[in-house]
Tab-separated table of C-alpha atoms and ligand atoms in Angstrom:
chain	number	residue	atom	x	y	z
A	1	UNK	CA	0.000	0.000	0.000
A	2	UNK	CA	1.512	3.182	-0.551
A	3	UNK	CA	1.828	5.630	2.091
A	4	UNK	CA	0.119	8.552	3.455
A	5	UNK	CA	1.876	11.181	3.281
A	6	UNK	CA	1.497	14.250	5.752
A	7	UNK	CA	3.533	17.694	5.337
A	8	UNK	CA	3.590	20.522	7.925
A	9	UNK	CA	3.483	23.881	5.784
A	10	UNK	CA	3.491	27.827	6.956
A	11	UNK	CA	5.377	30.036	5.565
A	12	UNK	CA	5.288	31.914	8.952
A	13	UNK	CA	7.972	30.269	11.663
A	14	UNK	CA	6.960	29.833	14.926
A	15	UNK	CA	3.354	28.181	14.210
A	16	UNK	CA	4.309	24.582	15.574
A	17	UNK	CA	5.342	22.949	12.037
A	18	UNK	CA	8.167	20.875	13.657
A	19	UNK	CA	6.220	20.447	17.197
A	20	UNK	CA	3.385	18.782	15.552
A	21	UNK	CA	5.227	17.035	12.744
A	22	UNK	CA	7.376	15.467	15.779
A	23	UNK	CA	4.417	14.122	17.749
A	24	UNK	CA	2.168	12.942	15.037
A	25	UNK	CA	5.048	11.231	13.821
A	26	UNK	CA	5.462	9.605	16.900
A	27	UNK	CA	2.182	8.916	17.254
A	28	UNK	CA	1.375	7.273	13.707
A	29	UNK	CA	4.604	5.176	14.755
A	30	UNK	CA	2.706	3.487	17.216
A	31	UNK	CA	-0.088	2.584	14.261
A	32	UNK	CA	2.521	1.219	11.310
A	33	UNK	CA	5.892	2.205	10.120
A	34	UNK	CA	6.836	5.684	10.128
A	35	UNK	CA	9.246	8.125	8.324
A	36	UNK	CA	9.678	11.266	9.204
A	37	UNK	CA	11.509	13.613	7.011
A	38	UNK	CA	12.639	17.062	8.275
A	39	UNK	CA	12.966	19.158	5.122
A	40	UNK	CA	14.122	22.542	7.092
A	41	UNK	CA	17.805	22.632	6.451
A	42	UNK	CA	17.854	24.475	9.439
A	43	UNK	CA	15.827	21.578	11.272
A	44	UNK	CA	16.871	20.654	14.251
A	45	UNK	CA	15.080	17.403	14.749
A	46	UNK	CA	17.991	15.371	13.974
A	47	UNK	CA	20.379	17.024	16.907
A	48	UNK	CA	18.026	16.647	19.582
A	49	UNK	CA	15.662	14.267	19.793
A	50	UNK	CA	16.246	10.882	21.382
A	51	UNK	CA	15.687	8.317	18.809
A	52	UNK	CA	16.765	5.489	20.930
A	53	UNK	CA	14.070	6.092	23.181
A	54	UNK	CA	11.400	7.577	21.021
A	55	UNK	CA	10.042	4.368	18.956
A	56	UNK	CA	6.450	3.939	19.231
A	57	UNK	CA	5.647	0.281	18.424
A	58	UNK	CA	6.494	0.138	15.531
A	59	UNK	CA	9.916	1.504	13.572
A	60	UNK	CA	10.267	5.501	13.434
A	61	UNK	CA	13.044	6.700	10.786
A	62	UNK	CA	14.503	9.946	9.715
A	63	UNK	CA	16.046	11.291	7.528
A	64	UNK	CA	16.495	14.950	6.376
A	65	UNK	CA	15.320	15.948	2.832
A	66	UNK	CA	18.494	15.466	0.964
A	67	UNK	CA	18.620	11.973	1.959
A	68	UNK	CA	14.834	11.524	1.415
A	69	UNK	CA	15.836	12.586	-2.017
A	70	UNK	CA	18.733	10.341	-2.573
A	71	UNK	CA	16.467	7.005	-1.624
A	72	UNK	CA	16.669	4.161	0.085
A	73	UNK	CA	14.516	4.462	3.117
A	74	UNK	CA	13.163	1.922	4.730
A	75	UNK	CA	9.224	0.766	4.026
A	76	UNK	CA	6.673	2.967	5.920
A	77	UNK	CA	3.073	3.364	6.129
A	78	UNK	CA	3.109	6.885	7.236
A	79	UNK	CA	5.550	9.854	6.039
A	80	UNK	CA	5.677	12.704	7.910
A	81	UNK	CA	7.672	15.862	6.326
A	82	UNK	CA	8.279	19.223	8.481
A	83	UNK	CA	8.697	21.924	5.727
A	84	UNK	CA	11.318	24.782	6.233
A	85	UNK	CA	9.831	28.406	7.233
A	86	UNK	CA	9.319	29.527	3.300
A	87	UNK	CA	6.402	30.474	1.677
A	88	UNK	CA	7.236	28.848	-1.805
A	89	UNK	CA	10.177	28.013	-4.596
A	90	UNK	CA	11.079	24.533	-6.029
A	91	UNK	CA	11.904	23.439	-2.327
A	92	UNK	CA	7.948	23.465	-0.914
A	93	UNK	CA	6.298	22.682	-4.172
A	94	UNK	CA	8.678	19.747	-4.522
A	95	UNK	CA	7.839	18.376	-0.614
A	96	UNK	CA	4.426	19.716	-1.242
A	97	UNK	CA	4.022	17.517	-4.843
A	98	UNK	CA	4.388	14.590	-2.860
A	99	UNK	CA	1.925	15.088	-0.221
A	100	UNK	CA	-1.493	13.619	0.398
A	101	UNK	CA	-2.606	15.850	3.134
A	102	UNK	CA	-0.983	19.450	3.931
A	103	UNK	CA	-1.535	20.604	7.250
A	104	UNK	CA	-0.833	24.221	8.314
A	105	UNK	CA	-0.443	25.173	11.993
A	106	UNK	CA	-1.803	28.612	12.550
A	107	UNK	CA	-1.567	30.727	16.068
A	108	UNK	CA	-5.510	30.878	16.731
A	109	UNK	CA	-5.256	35.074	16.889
A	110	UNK	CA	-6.555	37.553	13.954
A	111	UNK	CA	-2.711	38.591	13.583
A	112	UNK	CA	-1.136	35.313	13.237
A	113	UNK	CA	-3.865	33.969	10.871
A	114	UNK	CA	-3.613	36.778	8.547
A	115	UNK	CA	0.390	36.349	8.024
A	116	UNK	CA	-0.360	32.984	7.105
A	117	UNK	CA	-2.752	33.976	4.360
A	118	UNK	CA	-0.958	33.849	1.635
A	119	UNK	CA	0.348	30.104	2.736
A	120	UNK	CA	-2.909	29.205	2.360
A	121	UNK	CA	-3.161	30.551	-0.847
A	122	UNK	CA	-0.119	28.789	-1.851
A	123	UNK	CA	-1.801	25.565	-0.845
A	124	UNK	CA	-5.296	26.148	-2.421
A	125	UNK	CA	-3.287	27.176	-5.794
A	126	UNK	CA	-1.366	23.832	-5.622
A	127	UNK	CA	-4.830	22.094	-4.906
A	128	UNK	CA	-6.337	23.554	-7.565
A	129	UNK	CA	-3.671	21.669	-10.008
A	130	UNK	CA	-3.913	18.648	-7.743
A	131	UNK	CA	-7.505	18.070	-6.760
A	132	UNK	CA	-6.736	14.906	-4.184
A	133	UNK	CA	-4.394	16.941	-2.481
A	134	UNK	CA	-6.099	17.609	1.471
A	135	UNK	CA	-5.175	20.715	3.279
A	136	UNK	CA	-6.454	21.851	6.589
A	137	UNK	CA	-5.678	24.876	9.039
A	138	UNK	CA	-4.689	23.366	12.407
A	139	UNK	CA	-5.383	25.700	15.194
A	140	UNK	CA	-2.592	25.442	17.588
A	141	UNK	CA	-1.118	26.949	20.898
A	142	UNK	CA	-5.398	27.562	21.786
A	143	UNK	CA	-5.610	28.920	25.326
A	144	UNK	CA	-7.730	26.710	27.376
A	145	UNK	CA	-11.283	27.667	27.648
A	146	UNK	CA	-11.001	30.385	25.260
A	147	UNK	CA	-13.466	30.700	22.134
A	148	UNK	CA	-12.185	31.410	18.875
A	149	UNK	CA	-12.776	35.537	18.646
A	150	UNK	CA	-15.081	36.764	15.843
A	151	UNK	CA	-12.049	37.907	14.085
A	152	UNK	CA	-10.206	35.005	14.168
A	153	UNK	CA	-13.597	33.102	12.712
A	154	UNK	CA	-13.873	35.378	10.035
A	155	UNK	CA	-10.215	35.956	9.018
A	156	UNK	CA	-10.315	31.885	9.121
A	157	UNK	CA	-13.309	32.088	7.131
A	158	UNK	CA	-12.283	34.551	4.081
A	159	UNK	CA	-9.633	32.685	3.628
A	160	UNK	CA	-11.500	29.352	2.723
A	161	UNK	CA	-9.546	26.436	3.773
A	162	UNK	CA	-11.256	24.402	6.253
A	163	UNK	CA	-10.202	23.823	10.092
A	164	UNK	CA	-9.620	20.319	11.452
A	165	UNK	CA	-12.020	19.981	14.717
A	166	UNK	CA	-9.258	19.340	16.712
A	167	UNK	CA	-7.791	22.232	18.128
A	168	UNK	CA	-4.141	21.961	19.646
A	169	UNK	CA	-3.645	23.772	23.366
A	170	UNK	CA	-0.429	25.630	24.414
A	171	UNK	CA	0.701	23.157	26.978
A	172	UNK	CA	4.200	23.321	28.678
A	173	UNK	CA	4.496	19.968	27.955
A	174	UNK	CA	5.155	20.253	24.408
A	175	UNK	CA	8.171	22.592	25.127
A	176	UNK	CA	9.045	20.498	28.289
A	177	UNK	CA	9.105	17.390	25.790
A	178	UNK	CA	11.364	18.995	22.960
A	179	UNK	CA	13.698	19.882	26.156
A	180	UNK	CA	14.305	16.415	26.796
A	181	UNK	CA	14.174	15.202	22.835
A	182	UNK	CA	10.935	13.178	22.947
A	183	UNK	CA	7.587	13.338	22.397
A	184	UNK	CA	4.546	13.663	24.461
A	185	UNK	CA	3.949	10.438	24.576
A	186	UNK	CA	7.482	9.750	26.591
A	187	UNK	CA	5.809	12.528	29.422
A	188	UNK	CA	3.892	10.872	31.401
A	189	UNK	CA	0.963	10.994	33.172
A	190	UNK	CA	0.083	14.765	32.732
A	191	UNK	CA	0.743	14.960	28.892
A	192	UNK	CA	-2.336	12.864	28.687
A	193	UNK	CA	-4.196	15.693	27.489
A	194	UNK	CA	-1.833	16.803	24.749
A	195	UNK	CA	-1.554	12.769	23.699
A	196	UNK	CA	-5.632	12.586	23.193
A	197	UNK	CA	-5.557	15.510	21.128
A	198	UNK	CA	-2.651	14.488	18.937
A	199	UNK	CA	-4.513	10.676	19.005
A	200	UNK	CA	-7.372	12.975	17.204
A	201	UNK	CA	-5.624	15.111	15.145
A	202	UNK	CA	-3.989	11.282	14.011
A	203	UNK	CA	-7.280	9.756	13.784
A	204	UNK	CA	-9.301	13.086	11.493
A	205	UNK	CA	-5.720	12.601	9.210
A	206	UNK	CA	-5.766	8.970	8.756
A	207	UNK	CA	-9.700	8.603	8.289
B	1	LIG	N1	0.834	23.552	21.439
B	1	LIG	C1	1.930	24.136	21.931
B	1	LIG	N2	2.014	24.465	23.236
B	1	LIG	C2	3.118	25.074	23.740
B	1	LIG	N3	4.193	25.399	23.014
B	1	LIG	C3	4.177	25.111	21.698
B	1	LIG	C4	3.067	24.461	21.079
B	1	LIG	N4	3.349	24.311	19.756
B	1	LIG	C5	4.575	24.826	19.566
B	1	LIG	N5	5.082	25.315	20.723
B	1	LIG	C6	6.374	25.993	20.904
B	1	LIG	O1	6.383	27.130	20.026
B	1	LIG	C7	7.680	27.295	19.460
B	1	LIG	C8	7.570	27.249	17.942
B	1	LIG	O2	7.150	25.960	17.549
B	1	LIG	P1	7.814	25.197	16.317
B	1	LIG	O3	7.202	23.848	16.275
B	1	LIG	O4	9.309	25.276	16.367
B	1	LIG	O5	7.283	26.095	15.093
B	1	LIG	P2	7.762	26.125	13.561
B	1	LIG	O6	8.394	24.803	13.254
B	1	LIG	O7	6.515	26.382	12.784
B	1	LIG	O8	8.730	27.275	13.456
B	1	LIG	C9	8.553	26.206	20.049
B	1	LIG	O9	9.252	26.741	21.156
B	1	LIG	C10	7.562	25.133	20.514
B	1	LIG	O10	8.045	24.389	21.619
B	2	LIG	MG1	10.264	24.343	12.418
């Protein structure tokens, strides 16, 4: 079967591109075979995390894109690719041609979602060439309890790329996890929140 693949686009750093593409990676590893590619040359996810102690049950590899590119990675139901803080050029359309499903992390206030407009634009151009291609807003770093303000709803809105249900908290524990190299899932008992929400962002992905 071939896989699904998943790639974490914004133009805009600082959204939670390499956050999320680190946990749901972690997470689908624990469903099937997992790749994760980090396509930011200035990606970190290499130097830090703990791959030794960061398998789910089943295999996790990575590579960075240049090796994606030169082959030879192991079989994997799931590929996960963190794009590099750039709105376009030959380097996102070429990690965005091969994606099934393009999510893009947005900062749930009017500010942030408007300086990822033209992101989404990007995507819904590319989907217009490619009609199976998926993309989805993911609303992440929500303060708890708070509603989505009318501005947010409407710059969300005008901008016409749908919103996965899930929304994504700002938890310490996602920064408290990078710390230490692993993912929420390696943190215990009070990451429990932050691993049912990823488990759903996982399971509205995979559907
Ligand atoms: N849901 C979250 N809760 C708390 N901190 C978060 C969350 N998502 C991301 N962060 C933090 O925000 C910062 C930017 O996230 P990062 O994933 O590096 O963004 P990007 O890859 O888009 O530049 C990091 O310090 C990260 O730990
Ligand atoms: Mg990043």
């Amino acid at each position: 079967m071939a896989p699904l693949r998943i790639a974490l686009y914004n133009g805009k750093g600082g959204c939670g591109k390499t956050t999320l593409a680190w946990n749901l990676a972690m997470g689908l590893a624990r469903r099937a075979p997992t790749l994760l590619v980090d396509a930011d040359p200035q990606g970190s996810l290499g130097d830090w995390a703990d791959w030794a102690g960061s398998e789910g049950r089943y295999s996790i590899a990575f590579c960075d894109w240049a090796g994606w590119c030169e082959g030879g990675q192991p079989d994997h139901r799931y590929r996960v690719t963190d794009c590099p803080p750039r709105l376009d050029g030959d380097g996102i359309e070429a990690i965005l041609g091969q994606a099934d499903v393009v999510l893009l992390p947005v900062l749930p206030s009017p500010l942030d979602l408007w300086a990822s407009r033209r992101s989404a634009e990007f995507l819904q151009d590319l989907q217009g060439r490619r009609p199976g291609l998926r993309g989805y807003f993911v609303l992440n770093q929500v303060e708890a309890r708070s509603a989505l303000s009318r501005a947010s709803q409407s710059a969300i809105a005008a901008m016409g790329l749908p919103v996965l249900p899930v929304r994504v908290a700002r938890r310490a524990v996602y920064r408290s996890a990078a710390v230490d190299g692993v993912s929420v899932y390696h943190m215990g008992r009070h990451a429990a929140a932050a691993c049912d929400e990823i488990e759903r962002l996982i399971e509205e992905i995979v559907k």
